[in-house]
Tab-separated table of C-alpha atoms and ligand atoms in Angstrom:
chain	number	residue	atom	x	y	z
A	1	MET	CA	-130.443	-18.648	-86.760
A	2	ASP	CA	-133.548	-20.740	-86.054
A	3	TYR	CA	-132.213	-22.345	-82.864
A	4	PHE	CA	-129.806	-21.189	-80.218
A	5	PRO	CA	-127.189	-23.886	-79.638
A	6	VAL	CA	-126.304	-24.640	-76.014
A	7	PHE	CA	-124.824	-27.494	-73.999
A	8	ILE	CA	-126.761	-28.135	-70.811
A	9	ASP	CA	-125.263	-29.532	-67.614
A	10	LEU	CA	-127.846	-32.096	-66.501
A	11	LYS	CA	-125.827	-33.859	-63.832
A	12	ASN	CA	-128.236	-34.883	-61.033
A	13	GLN	CA	-130.969	-32.775	-62.559
A	14	PRO	CA	-134.519	-34.130	-62.571
A	15	CYS	CA	-135.464	-35.085	-66.113
A	16	LEU	CA	-138.425	-36.986	-67.476
A	17	VAL	CA	-138.924	-39.305	-70.413
A	18	VAL	CA	-142.461	-40.358	-71.263
A	19	GLY	CA	-142.718	-43.575	-73.280
A	20	GLY	CA	-141.168	-47.011	-73.022
A	21	GLY	CA	-140.302	-48.003	-76.597
A	22	ASP	CA	-137.151	-47.943	-78.719
A	23	VAL	CA	-137.237	-44.205	-79.290
A	24	ALA	CA	-137.549	-43.539	-75.570
A	25	GLN	CA	-134.706	-45.967	-74.977
A	26	ARG	CA	-132.330	-43.956	-77.187
A	27	LYS	CA	-133.149	-40.737	-75.364
A	28	VAL	CA	-132.829	-42.463	-71.976
A	29	SER	CA	-129.326	-43.661	-72.883
A	30	LEU	CA	-128.278	-40.130	-73.777
A	31	LEU	CA	-129.712	-38.626	-70.612
A	32	ILE	CA	-128.045	-41.281	-68.460
A	33	ALA	CA	-124.729	-40.568	-70.215
A	34	ALA	CA	-125.217	-36.912	-69.281
A	35	GLY	CA	-125.757	-37.880	-65.618
A	36	ALA	CA	-129.395	-36.835	-65.357
A	37	GLN	CA	-131.603	-37.963	-62.477
A	38	LEU	CA	-134.094	-39.690	-64.690
A	39	THR	CA	-137.755	-40.582	-64.298
A	40	LEU	CA	-139.436	-42.752	-66.899
A	41	ILE	CA	-143.190	-42.837	-67.201
A	42	ALA	CA	-144.608	-45.713	-69.262
A	43	PRO	CA	-146.897	-48.677	-68.601
A	44	GLN	CA	-144.555	-51.026	-70.497
A	45	LEU	CA	-140.833	-51.043	-71.133
A	46	THR	CA	-138.399	-52.608	-73.610
A	47	PRO	CA	-136.156	-55.279	-72.027
A	48	SER	CA	-133.169	-52.899	-72.071
A	49	LEU	CA	-135.123	-50.197	-70.284
A	50	LEU	CA	-136.329	-52.752	-67.777
A	51	GLU	CA	-132.741	-53.691	-67.071
A	52	LEU	CA	-131.838	-50.064	-66.416
A	53	VAL	CA	-134.761	-49.825	-64.017
A	54	ASN	CA	-133.668	-53.009	-62.234
A	55	ASN	CA	-130.122	-51.642	-61.965
A	56	GLY	CA	-131.480	-48.577	-60.260
A	57	ARG	CA	-130.312	-46.237	-63.044
A	58	ILE	CA	-133.764	-44.793	-63.597
A	59	HIS	CA	-136.881	-44.253	-61.559
A	60	HIS	CA	-139.799	-45.963	-63.287
A	61	VAL	CA	-143.441	-44.923	-62.902
A	62	PRO	CA	-145.445	-47.790	-64.448
A	63	ARG	CA	-148.481	-45.980	-65.771
A	64	ASN	CA	-149.633	-43.518	-68.409
A	65	TRP	CA	-148.792	-39.829	-68.326
A	66	GLN	CA	-150.911	-37.667	-66.022
A	67	GLN	CA	-151.344	-33.944	-65.781
A	68	GLY	CA	-148.763	-32.561	-63.343
A	69	ASP	CA	-146.044	-35.151	-64.097
A	70	ALA	CA	-143.735	-32.528	-65.562
A	71	ILE	CA	-143.747	-30.341	-62.467
A	72	GLY	CA	-140.300	-29.907	-60.954
A	73	MET	CA	-138.522	-31.239	-64.043
A	74	ARG	CA	-135.708	-29.426	-65.839
A	75	LEU	CA	-136.302	-31.092	-69.131
A	76	VAL	CA	-138.903	-33.420	-70.582
A	77	ILE	CA	-138.823	-35.688	-73.610
A	78	ALA	CA	-142.072	-37.139	-74.891
A	79	ALA	CA	-141.594	-40.314	-76.889
A	80	THR	CA	-145.095	-41.714	-76.982
A	81	ASN	CA	-147.066	-42.494	-80.114
A	82	ASN	CA	-150.197	-40.908	-78.715
A	83	PRO	CA	-150.707	-37.439	-80.259
A	84	THR	CA	-153.106	-36.314	-77.511
A	85	VAL	CA	-150.624	-37.192	-74.787
A	86	ASN	CA	-147.770	-35.550	-76.709
A	87	ILE	CA	-149.767	-32.324	-77.003
A	88	ALA	CA	-150.712	-32.423	-73.307
A	89	ILE	CA	-147.087	-32.873	-72.270
A	90	HIS	CA	-146.029	-30.055	-74.548
A	91	SER	CA	-148.710	-27.712	-73.175
A	92	GLU	CA	-147.882	-28.431	-69.561
A	93	CYS	CA	-144.177	-27.847	-70.100
A	94	GLU	CA	-144.712	-24.657	-72.068
A	95	ALA	CA	-147.049	-23.322	-69.391
A	96	THR	CA	-144.477	-23.982	-66.670
A	97	GLY	CA	-141.327	-23.019	-68.599
A	98	ILE	CA	-139.858	-26.512	-68.751
A	99	LEU	CA	-137.745	-27.427	-71.763
A	100	VAL	CA	-139.692	-29.922	-73.827
A	101	ASN	CA	-139.031	-32.112	-76.825
A	102	VAL	CA	-141.667	-34.231	-78.493
A	103	VAL	CA	-139.725	-36.689	-80.616
A	104	ASP	CA	-140.262	-36.203	-84.357
A	105	HIS	CA	-142.640	-33.276	-83.860
A	106	PRO	CA	-140.570	-30.126	-84.263
A	107	GLU	CA	-143.679	-27.978	-83.855
A	108	LEU	CA	-144.023	-29.364	-80.304
A	109	CYS	CA	-140.375	-28.879	-79.396
A	110	ARG	CA	-138.883	-26.056	-77.356
A	111	PHE	CA	-135.486	-27.689	-77.895
A	112	ILE	CA	-134.226	-30.215	-80.400
A	113	VAL	CA	-131.605	-32.902	-79.875
A	114	PRO	CA	-128.721	-32.623	-82.328
A	115	SER	CA	-126.725	-35.377	-83.973
A	116	ILE	CA	-123.561	-35.655	-81.938
A	117	VAL	CA	-119.974	-36.702	-82.310
A	118	ASP	CA	-118.855	-37.537	-78.800
A	119	ARG	CA	-115.184	-37.165	-77.948
A	120	SER	CA	-115.915	-36.145	-74.391
A	121	PRO	CA	-115.130	-33.649	-73.106
A	122	LEU	CA	-115.078	-32.519	-76.713
A	123	MET	CA	-118.537	-32.635	-78.176
A	124	ILE	CA	-119.670	-31.733	-81.653
A	125	ALA	CA	-123.376	-31.161	-82.124
A	126	ILE	CA	-124.918	-30.931	-85.576
A	127	SER	CA	-128.386	-29.793	-86.402
A	128	SER	CA	-130.238	-28.891	-89.562
A	129	GLY	CA	-132.973	-27.307	-87.454
A	130	GLY	CA	-135.230	-30.190	-88.395
A	131	GLN	CA	-135.005	-29.247	-92.094
A	132	ALA	CA	-132.737	-32.025	-93.269
A	133	PRO	CA	-132.036	-34.645	-90.598
A	134	VAL	CA	-130.494	-36.995	-93.159
A	135	LEU	CA	-128.002	-34.318	-94.155
A	136	ALA	CA	-127.107	-33.731	-90.505
A	137	ARG	CA	-126.576	-37.459	-89.988
A	138	HIS	CA	-124.512	-37.642	-93.144
A	139	LEU	CA	-122.285	-34.858	-91.887
A	140	ARG	CA	-122.047	-36.511	-88.499
A	141	ALA	CA	-120.841	-39.744	-90.126
A	142	ARG	CA	-118.179	-37.848	-92.043
A	143	ILE	CA	-116.922	-36.015	-88.965
A	144	GLU	CA	-117.056	-39.238	-86.962
A	145	ALA	CA	-114.832	-40.961	-89.505
A	146	TRP	CA	-112.475	-38.049	-89.824
A	147	LEU	CA	-111.983	-37.035	-86.189
A	148	PRO	CA	-109.478	-39.235	-84.375
A	149	HIS	CA	-110.756	-40.732	-81.121
A	150	GLY	CA	-107.691	-39.361	-79.353
A	151	TYR	CA	-109.213	-35.883	-79.535
A	152	GLY	CA	-111.121	-36.714	-76.390
A	153	VAL	CA	-107.847	-37.553	-74.637
A	154	LEU	CA	-106.343	-34.332	-75.890
A	155	ALA	CA	-109.280	-32.254	-74.679
A	156	ARG	CA	-109.194	-33.949	-71.277
A	157	LEU	CA	-105.506	-33.261	-70.986
A	158	ALA	CA	-106.006	-29.609	-71.900
A	159	GLY	CA	-108.634	-29.448	-69.167
A	160	GLN	CA	-106.229	-30.902	-66.601
A	161	PHE	CA	-103.533	-28.371	-67.470
A	162	ARG	CA	-105.836	-25.422	-67.819
A	163	ASP	CA	-105.385	-23.865	-64.378
A	164	GLN	CA	-101.665	-24.501	-64.284
A	165	VAL	CA	-101.184	-22.832	-67.663
A	166	LYS	CA	-103.396	-19.951	-66.663
A	167	THR	CA	-101.368	-19.326	-63.536
A	168	SER	CA	-98.028	-19.504	-65.283
A	169	PHE	CA	-98.956	-17.003	-67.995
A	170	GLY	CA	-100.874	-14.628	-65.721
A	171	ASP	CA	-102.341	-11.813	-67.775
A	172	ARG	CA	-100.133	-12.499	-70.796
A	173	GLU	CA	-103.106	-13.781	-72.686
A	174	ARG	CA	-101.667	-13.777	-76.164
A	175	GLU	CA	-98.726	-15.857	-75.044
A	176	ARG	CA	-101.045	-18.239	-73.323
A	177	ARG	CA	-103.072	-18.689	-76.478
A	178	ARG	CA	-99.913	-19.192	-78.464
A	179	PHE	CA	-98.718	-21.795	-75.981
A	180	TRP	CA	-101.932	-23.734	-76.432
A	181	GLU	CA	-101.780	-23.405	-80.175
A	182	SER	CA	-98.314	-24.873	-80.401
A	183	ALA	CA	-98.987	-27.431	-77.643
A	184	LEU	CA	-102.079	-28.668	-79.400
A	185	GLU	CA	-100.157	-29.205	-82.595
A	186	GLY	CA	-96.925	-30.496	-81.072
A	187	ALA	CA	-95.569	-33.635	-79.428
A	188	ALA	CA	-98.216	-33.664	-76.691
A	189	ALA	CA	-100.964	-33.711	-79.265
A	190	GLU	CA	-99.314	-36.451	-81.289
A	191	LYS	CA	-99.072	-38.617	-78.198
A	192	ALA	CA	-102.614	-37.894	-77.064
A	193	LEU	CA	-103.991	-38.684	-80.493
A	194	ALA	CA	-102.083	-41.950	-80.401
A	195	GLY	CA	-103.817	-42.703	-77.086
A	196	ASP	CA	-100.699	-42.275	-74.921
A	197	GLU	CA	-102.175	-40.110	-72.188
A	198	GLN	CA	-99.187	-40.282	-69.850
A	199	GLY	CA	-96.690	-39.498	-72.585
A	200	ALA	CA	-98.859	-36.600	-73.671
A	201	ALA	CA	-98.975	-35.194	-70.140
A	202	ALA	CA	-95.181	-35.406	-69.892
A	203	ALA	CA	-94.744	-33.676	-73.238
A	204	LEU	CA	-97.131	-30.926	-72.205
A	205	THR	CA	-95.271	-30.380	-68.938
A	206	ALA	CA	-91.994	-30.120	-70.848
A	207	GLU	CA	-93.544	-27.706	-73.295
A	208	LEU	CA	-94.865	-25.537	-70.489
A	209	GLU	CA	-91.440	-25.441	-68.836
A	210	ARG	CA	-89.880	-24.427	-72.127
A	211	ALA	CA	-92.450	-21.700	-72.654
A	212	GLN	CA	-91.837	-20.344	-69.158
A	213	ALA	CA	-88.096	-20.240	-69.728
A	214	ASP	CA	-88.597	-18.359	-72.994
A	215	THR	CA	-90.195	-15.137	-71.860
A	216	ARG	CA	-89.352	-13.105	-74.926
A	217	GLN	CA	-92.394	-11.905	-76.751
A	218	GLN	CA	-91.517	-13.062	-80.219
A	219	GLY	CA	-93.876	-12.127	-82.997
A	220	ALA	CA	-93.809	-13.465	-86.533
A	221	VAL	CA	-95.165	-12.596	-89.931
A	222	TYR	CA	-96.837	-15.055	-92.259
A	223	LEU	CA	-97.022	-13.892	-95.828
A	224	VAL	CA	-99.848	-15.973	-97.159
A	225	GLY	CA	-101.284	-16.389	-100.630
A	226	ALA	CA	-105.077	-16.522	-100.432
A	227	GLY	CA	-105.607	-17.688	-104.009
A	228	PRO	CA	-107.784	-16.057	-106.643
A	229	GLY	CA	-110.927	-15.578	-104.542
A	230	ASN	CA	-112.719	-18.887	-104.146
A	231	PRO	CA	-112.277	-20.077	-100.515
A	232	ASP	CA	-112.096	-23.706	-101.655
A	233	LEU	CA	-108.798	-22.859	-103.294
A	234	LEU	CA	-107.004	-21.913	-100.075
A	235	THR	CA	-104.199	-24.180	-98.932
A	236	PHE	CA	-104.447	-26.082	-95.633
A	237	ARG	CA	-101.473	-24.097	-94.393
A	238	ALA	CA	-103.181	-20.812	-95.231
A	239	LEU	CA	-106.336	-21.846	-93.411
A	240	ARG	CA	-104.434	-22.940	-90.348
A	241	LEU	CA	-102.518	-19.692	-90.135
A	242	MET	CA	-105.710	-17.722	-90.692
A	243	GLN	CA	-107.074	-19.376	-87.587
A	244	LYS	CA	-104.162	-18.450	-85.381
A	245	ALA	CA	-103.397	-14.866	-86.364
A	246	ASP	CA	-103.625	-11.979	-83.897
A	247	VAL	CA	-103.882	-9.465	-86.686
A	248	VAL	CA	-104.499	-9.737	-90.404
A	249	LEU	CA	-103.511	-7.229	-93.077
A	250	TYR	CA	-105.428	-7.749	-96.290
A	251	ASP	CA	-106.093	-5.949	-99.523
A	252	ASN	CA	-109.005	-5.701	-101.882
A	253	LEU	CA	-108.178	-8.888	-103.771
A	254	VAL	CA	-108.996	-10.923	-100.677
A	255	SER	CA	-112.680	-11.779	-100.873
A	256	SER	CA	-115.039	-11.395	-97.937
A	257	ASP	CA	-115.732	-15.151	-98.079
A	258	ILE	CA	-112.070	-15.754	-97.389
A	259	LEU	CA	-111.828	-13.099	-94.724
A	260	ALA	CA	-114.716	-14.767	-92.923
A	261	LEU	CA	-112.420	-17.746	-92.293
A	262	VAL	CA	-109.914	-15.687	-90.313
A	263	ARG	CA	-110.023	-16.219	-86.527
A	264	ARG	CA	-112.972	-14.262	-85.294
A	265	ASP	CA	-111.081	-12.290	-82.662
A	266	ALA	CA	-108.225	-11.309	-84.950
A	267	GLU	CA	-107.827	-7.631	-85.658
A	268	ARG	CA	-108.474	-6.871	-89.341
A	269	LEU	CA	-106.555	-4.133	-91.103
A	270	TYR	CA	-107.444	-3.175	-94.648
A	271	VAL	CA	-104.360	-1.963	-96.443
A	272	GLY	CA	-105.989	-1.448	-99.805
A	273	LYS	CA	-104.419	-1.459	-103.193
A	274	LYS	CA	-106.324	-1.040	-106.331
A	275	ALA	CA	-104.129	0.008	-109.235
A	276	SER	CA	-104.004	3.668	-108.281
A	277	ASN	CA	-105.842	3.818	-104.980
A	278	HIS	CA	-103.508	2.640	-102.275
A	279	ALA	CA	-105.066	2.728	-98.816
A	280	LEU	CA	-101.550	2.500	-97.411
A	281	PRO	CA	-98.386	3.029	-99.439
A	282	GLN	CA	-96.198	-0.067	-99.746
A	283	GLU	CA	-93.485	1.387	-97.495
A	284	GLU	CA	-96.065	1.955	-94.755
A	285	ILE	CA	-97.277	-1.635	-95.052
A	286	ASN	CA	-93.710	-2.914	-94.772
A	287	LYS	CA	-93.131	-0.806	-91.661
A	288	LEU	CA	-96.439	-1.784	-90.120
A	289	LEU	CA	-95.608	-5.488	-90.484
A	290	VAL	CA	-92.364	-4.953	-88.617
A	291	LYS	CA	-94.034	-2.896	-85.901
A	292	LEU	CA	-96.823	-5.424	-85.260
A	293	ALA	CA	-94.393	-8.333	-85.109
A	294	GLN	CA	-92.183	-6.406	-82.696
A	295	GLU	CA	-95.196	-6.043	-80.431
A	296	GLY	CA	-95.132	-9.833	-80.210
A	297	LYS	CA	-98.095	-10.447	-82.489
A	298	THR	CA	-98.698	-13.241	-84.931
A	299	VAL	CA	-99.227	-11.244	-88.080
A	300	LEU	CA	-100.940	-12.601	-91.144
A	301	ARG	CA	-100.285	-10.754	-94.351
A	302	LEU	CA	-102.965	-12.119	-96.617
A	303	LYS	CA	-102.514	-11.510	-100.324
A	304	GLY	CA	-104.557	-12.353	-103.368
A	305	GLY	CA	-103.228	-15.196	-105.498
A	306	ASP	CA	-99.604	-16.018	-104.803
A	307	PRO	CA	-97.527	-13.594	-102.720
A	308	PHE	CA	-94.511	-13.828	-105.010
A	309	ILE	CA	-96.336	-13.217	-108.278
A	310	PHE	CA	-96.975	-9.502	-108.779
A	311	GLY	CA	-97.655	-9.304	-105.078
A	312	ARG	CA	-94.671	-7.297	-103.859
A	313	GLY	CA	-94.193	-10.068	-101.336
A	314	GLY	CA	-90.456	-9.877	-101.870
A	315	GLU	CA	-90.345	-6.270	-100.725
A	316	GLU	CA	-92.391	-6.969	-97.622
A	317	ILE	CA	-90.177	-9.753	-96.375
A	318	ASP	CA	-87.059	-7.845	-97.293
A	319	GLU	CA	-87.986	-5.346	-94.580
A	320	LEU	CA	-88.723	-8.199	-92.152
A	321	ALA	CA	-85.415	-9.885	-92.865
A	322	GLN	CA	-83.571	-6.607	-92.290
A	323	ASN	CA	-85.240	-6.277	-88.907
A	324	GLY	CA	-84.659	-9.859	-87.851
A	325	ILE	CA	-88.377	-10.714	-87.719
A	326	PRO	CA	-89.147	-14.414	-88.207
A	327	PHE	CA	-91.328	-14.955	-91.268
A	328	GLU	CA	-92.797	-17.651	-93.435
A	329	VAL	CA	-94.149	-17.448	-96.982
A	330	VAL	CA	-97.087	-19.604	-97.992
A	331	PRO	CA	-97.769	-19.985	-101.696
A	332	GLY	CA	-101.231	-19.464	-103.098
A	333	ILE	CA	-102.882	-20.357	-106.353
A	334	THR	CA	-101.986	-17.496	-108.617
A	335	SER	CA	-104.879	-15.995	-110.541
A	336	ALA	CA	-103.388	-17.146	-113.863
A	337	ALA	CA	-103.712	-20.752	-112.702
A	338	GLY	CA	-107.177	-20.121	-111.261
A	339	ALA	CA	-108.490	-18.293	-114.326
A	340	SER	CA	-106.962	-20.794	-116.699
A	341	CYS	CA	-108.611	-23.795	-115.014
A	342	TYR	CA	-111.946	-22.137	-114.351
A	343	ALA	CA	-112.237	-20.828	-117.908
A	344	GLY	CA	-111.096	-24.053	-119.566
A	345	ILE	CA	-108.029	-22.440	-121.141
A	346	PRO	CA	-104.931	-24.586	-120.522
A	347	LEU	CA	-101.899	-22.326	-120.313
A	348	THR	CA	-99.777	-24.849	-122.162
A	349	HIS	CA	-100.881	-27.550	-124.582
A	350	ARG	CA	-98.820	-29.858	-126.742
A	351	ASP	CA	-100.562	-28.666	-129.896
A	352	TYR	CA	-100.730	-24.951	-129.184
A	353	ALA	CA	-98.277	-23.583	-126.651
A	354	GLN	CA	-94.952	-24.789	-125.316
A	355	SER	CA	-94.366	-21.967	-122.892
A	356	VAL	CA	-96.212	-19.369	-120.880
A	357	THR	CA	-95.159	-15.941	-119.720
A	358	PHE	CA	-96.721	-13.852	-116.977
A	359	VAL	CA	-96.447	-10.100	-117.412
A	360	THR	CA	-97.942	-7.087	-115.720
A	361	GLY	CA	-99.890	-4.604	-117.775
A	362	HIS	CA	-99.771	-1.962	-115.090
A	363	ARG	CA	-97.599	0.983	-116.045
A	364	GLN	CA	-96.408	3.583	-113.634
A	365	ALA	CA	-94.683	6.773	-114.587
A	366	GLY	CA	-91.023	6.066	-115.069
A	367	GLU	CA	-91.427	2.277	-115.354
A	368	THR	CA	-89.878	0.574	-118.336
A	369	GLU	CA	-92.077	-0.782	-121.120
A	370	LEU	CA	-92.371	-4.519	-121.605
A	371	ASP	CA	-89.940	-6.092	-124.029
A	372	TRP	CA	-92.644	-6.546	-126.681
A	373	ALA	CA	-90.433	-8.191	-129.273
A	374	ARG	CA	-89.851	-11.092	-126.878
A	375	LEU	CA	-93.582	-11.683	-126.421
A	376	THR	CA	-94.638	-12.391	-129.971
A	377	SER	CA	-93.884	-16.098	-130.378
A	378	PRO	CA	-96.987	-17.830	-131.780
A	379	THR	CA	-96.324	-20.905	-129.647
A	380	GLU	CA	-96.255	-19.024	-126.375
A	381	THR	CA	-99.152	-18.143	-124.103
A	382	LEU	CA	-99.060	-14.689	-122.606
A	383	VAL	CA	-100.900	-13.902	-119.387
A	384	VAL	CA	-101.322	-10.252	-118.506
A	385	TYR	CA	-102.027	-9.312	-114.894
A	386	MET	CA	-103.436	-5.865	-114.124
A	387	GLY	CA	-104.063	-5.244	-117.793
A	388	VAL	CA	-107.671	-4.050	-118.091
A	389	LYS	CA	-106.913	-0.372	-118.419
A	390	GLU	CA	-103.914	-0.836	-120.675
A	391	ALA	CA	-105.486	-3.530	-122.880
A	392	PRO	CA	-105.692	-1.338	-126.019
A	393	HIS	CA	-102.037	-0.388	-125.673
A	394	ILE	CA	-100.946	-3.966	-124.974
A	395	CYS	CA	-102.828	-5.455	-127.925
A	396	GLU	CA	-101.633	-2.724	-130.268
A	397	ARG	CA	-97.977	-3.151	-129.202
A	398	LEU	CA	-98.078	-6.907	-129.650
A	399	ILE	CA	-99.547	-6.592	-133.152
A	400	THR	CA	-97.030	-3.916	-134.102
A	401	HIS	CA	-94.191	-6.169	-132.963
A	402	GLY	CA	-95.417	-9.051	-135.085
A	403	ARG	CA	-97.958	-11.112	-133.185
A	404	ALA	CA	-100.868	-11.919	-135.530
A	405	ALA	CA	-103.922	-9.705	-135.041
A	406	THR	CA	-106.015	-12.882	-135.312
A	407	THR	CA	-104.326	-14.452	-132.246
A	408	PRO	CA	-107.097	-15.661	-129.908
A	409	ALA	CA	-107.356	-13.659	-126.683
A	410	ALA	CA	-109.542	-13.872	-123.594
A	411	ILE	CA	-110.243	-11.745	-120.577
A	412	ILE	CA	-111.471	-13.346	-117.375
A	413	GLU	CA	-112.953	-11.172	-114.646
A	414	LYS	CA	-113.187	-12.338	-111.010
A	415	ALA	CA	-111.955	-15.778	-111.947
A	416	THR	CA	-112.967	-18.744	-109.741
A	417	THR	CA	-115.733	-16.768	-108.011
A	418	PRO	CA	-119.474	-17.049	-108.713
A	419	GLU	CA	-119.216	-13.734	-110.597
A	420	GLN	CA	-116.605	-14.988	-113.038
A	421	LYS	CA	-117.046	-13.522	-116.513
A	422	THR	CA	-115.113	-14.716	-119.550
A	423	VAL	CA	-115.001	-12.918	-122.879
A	424	THR	CA	-113.022	-14.189	-125.864
A	425	GLY	CA	-111.977	-12.583	-129.117
A	426	THR	CA	-108.692	-11.815	-130.814
A	427	LEU	CA	-105.848	-9.408	-130.230
A	428	ALA	CA	-107.603	-7.073	-132.641
A	429	THR	CA	-111.061	-7.273	-131.079
A	430	LEU	CA	-110.324	-7.662	-127.354
A	431	PRO	CA	-110.107	-3.964	-126.400
A	432	ALA	CA	-113.555	-3.247	-127.858
A	433	LEU	CA	-114.988	-6.369	-126.206
A	434	ILE	CA	-113.656	-5.227	-122.836
A	435	GLU	CA	-115.523	-1.937	-123.278
A	436	GLN	CA	-118.647	-3.598	-124.565
A	437	HIS	CA	-118.839	-6.133	-121.700
A	438	LYS	CA	-117.815	-3.536	-119.120
A	439	ILE	CA	-115.003	-5.710	-117.791
A	440	LYS	CA	-113.487	-4.394	-114.583
A	441	PRO	CA	-110.489	-5.397	-112.467
A	442	PRO	CA	-109.574	-7.835	-111.174
A	443	ALA	CA	-109.299	-9.463	-114.548
A	444	LEU	CA	-106.650	-11.372	-116.434
A	445	ILE	CA	-105.889	-11.383	-120.120
A	446	ILE	CA	-104.783	-14.620	-121.756
A	447	ILE	CA	-103.347	-14.357	-125.241
A	448	GLY	CA	-102.412	-17.271	-127.489
A	449	GLU	CA	-103.709	-20.206	-129.500
A	450	VAL	CA	-104.746	-22.053	-126.297
A	451	VAL	CA	-107.663	-19.633	-125.968
A	452	GLN	CA	-109.506	-21.452	-128.770
A	453	LEU	CA	-109.865	-24.415	-126.402
A	454	HIS	CA	-112.208	-22.374	-124.215
A	455	ASP	CA	-115.239	-23.187	-126.403
A	456	LYS	CA	-114.663	-26.890	-125.874
A	457	LEU	CA	-113.258	-27.046	-122.336
A	458	ASP	CA	-115.215	-24.403	-120.461
A	459	TRP	CA	-117.018	-25.975	-117.501
A	460	HIS	CA	-118.411	-22.649	-116.302
A	461	GLY	CA	-116.941	-23.086	-112.836
A	462	VAL	CA	-119.816	-25.363	-111.832
A	463	PRO	CA	-118.610	-28.174	-109.555
A	464	VAL	CA	-119.308	-31.756	-110.625
A	465	LYS	CA	-121.989	-33.270	-108.390
B	1	SAH	N1	-100.489	-12.024	-106.464
B	1	SAH	C1	-101.647	-12.059	-107.331
B	1	SAH	C2	-101.624	-10.963	-108.368
B	1	SAH	C3	-101.721	-9.592	-107.808
B	1	SAH	S1	-101.755	-8.374	-109.067
B	1	SAH	C4	-101.750	-13.450	-107.983
B	1	SAH	O1	-100.834	-14.259	-107.855
B	1	SAH	O2	-102.758	-13.697	-108.635
B	1	SAH	C5	-103.474	-8.096	-109.234
B	1	SAH	C6	-103.975	-8.688	-110.539
B	1	SAH	O3	-104.183	-10.082	-110.398
B	1	SAH	C7	-105.327	-8.178	-110.951
B	1	SAH	O4	-105.237	-6.916	-111.579
B	1	SAH	C8	-105.751	-9.249	-111.920
B	1	SAH	O5	-105.109	-9.104	-113.141
B	1	SAH	C9	-105.216	-10.486	-111.261
B	1	SAH	N2	-106.236	-11.174	-110.475
B	1	SAH	C10	-106.243	-11.415	-109.161
B	1	SAH	N3	-107.324	-12.121	-108.794
B	1	SAH	C11	-108.018	-12.341	-109.927
B	1	SAH	C12	-109.221	-13.001	-110.224
B	1	SAH	N4	-109.946	-13.603	-109.277
B	1	SAH	N5	-109.638	-13.048	-111.500
B	1	SAH	C13	-108.930	-12.454	-112.487
B	1	SAH	N6	-107.789	-11.804	-112.260
B	1	SAH	C14	-107.336	-11.744	-111.001
């Protein structure tokens, strides 16, 4: 972090701008908006600055900068085009501990002024630390266009209700946070964003009354698919829930990039699961979900890919349903879809495959074997999850049951992530290739004629500019 971001309260604070041109004028406008008690030192002023002086908004000293002018100031901005003066101002401020900014000279700045999106009291400040001002402005323009103006109304309203809400929830902090979360997404927010401040206030009052009447601490579990690993492939719903969870239970398929998007204060519980190395047995996970929800927590169960595809999601919510815990299931991009797209291997194709089957290659003692005879159609694509270890067995069984040994086959490791690795061969050669390329889980095997399209359609997971 090159700069420490802060918002400074400058109301009625003595501040100084040196310079009377257009650049100074922009800074003066900002400082006036922030309520500063502003002095402007410059022999000449732009007409707009002159008007501000005449209106009594700023105190004007009609001369050049002199040593000692910064004394007593909180903050100084130098906007002159005289390098000697700029350096003198900078030195004086540094010597006396006054915050100083020399416009367009980062090396003479103790603080820099960010690009801002102003939805007061909500304020978004963007800075590239002086490295890429155009990029910062570009981002500002995008946020400006995207962020409804009503957000200011909403933030003001939240401010007005803050004390009242605090008092009514007392030390029940989690409930208070939950109230705000639902209030800021509910009717009050809709009205505020539409500019109806009064309607929004009424809706918020009603919501607060409802929340007070409902004193039960009701937790909930969200079973959320986090996709195959690339954070860009999360759903909006997943991201939203990640930001409101009290506690998150995740396993090793959930990448650290994705975990970084979970609300910072949420408790994080690793519950493991590599093929044979379970940090917590499934039954324990099921019980833990129930227990946490019964404590009134918003529980996020984050799973790789889609929760209902080889994710044991069904078992987890079964336990919740039995215990009357409210739950929601959010689909994710299953790794077959992710790997297929990112490796340029369509799972179906009019010329090569009319159907696709997902199977698991993981075998546990006592589990039944796959119905191999059903998996040998030459016009079907077969996707094998959890199949790295069993690949030799799987390929051998398929060939024995009649699928051609020359059938194209691919294995894709860590699909959709920067470490994605794709190896292609045939049913006969794949097991040796897996050894040779040291492929490790998580990886998916795709078997079928569609795999030949990889050579032509692979885009190497590099986004189009
Ligand atoms: N629910 C998950 C699957 C869980 S089973 C989903 O819908 O994708 C775990 C298996 O998923 C792994 O053994 C591997 O075969 C596959 N897998 C998950 N993420 C993957 C990735 N990024 N690349 C390749 N395979 C992946």
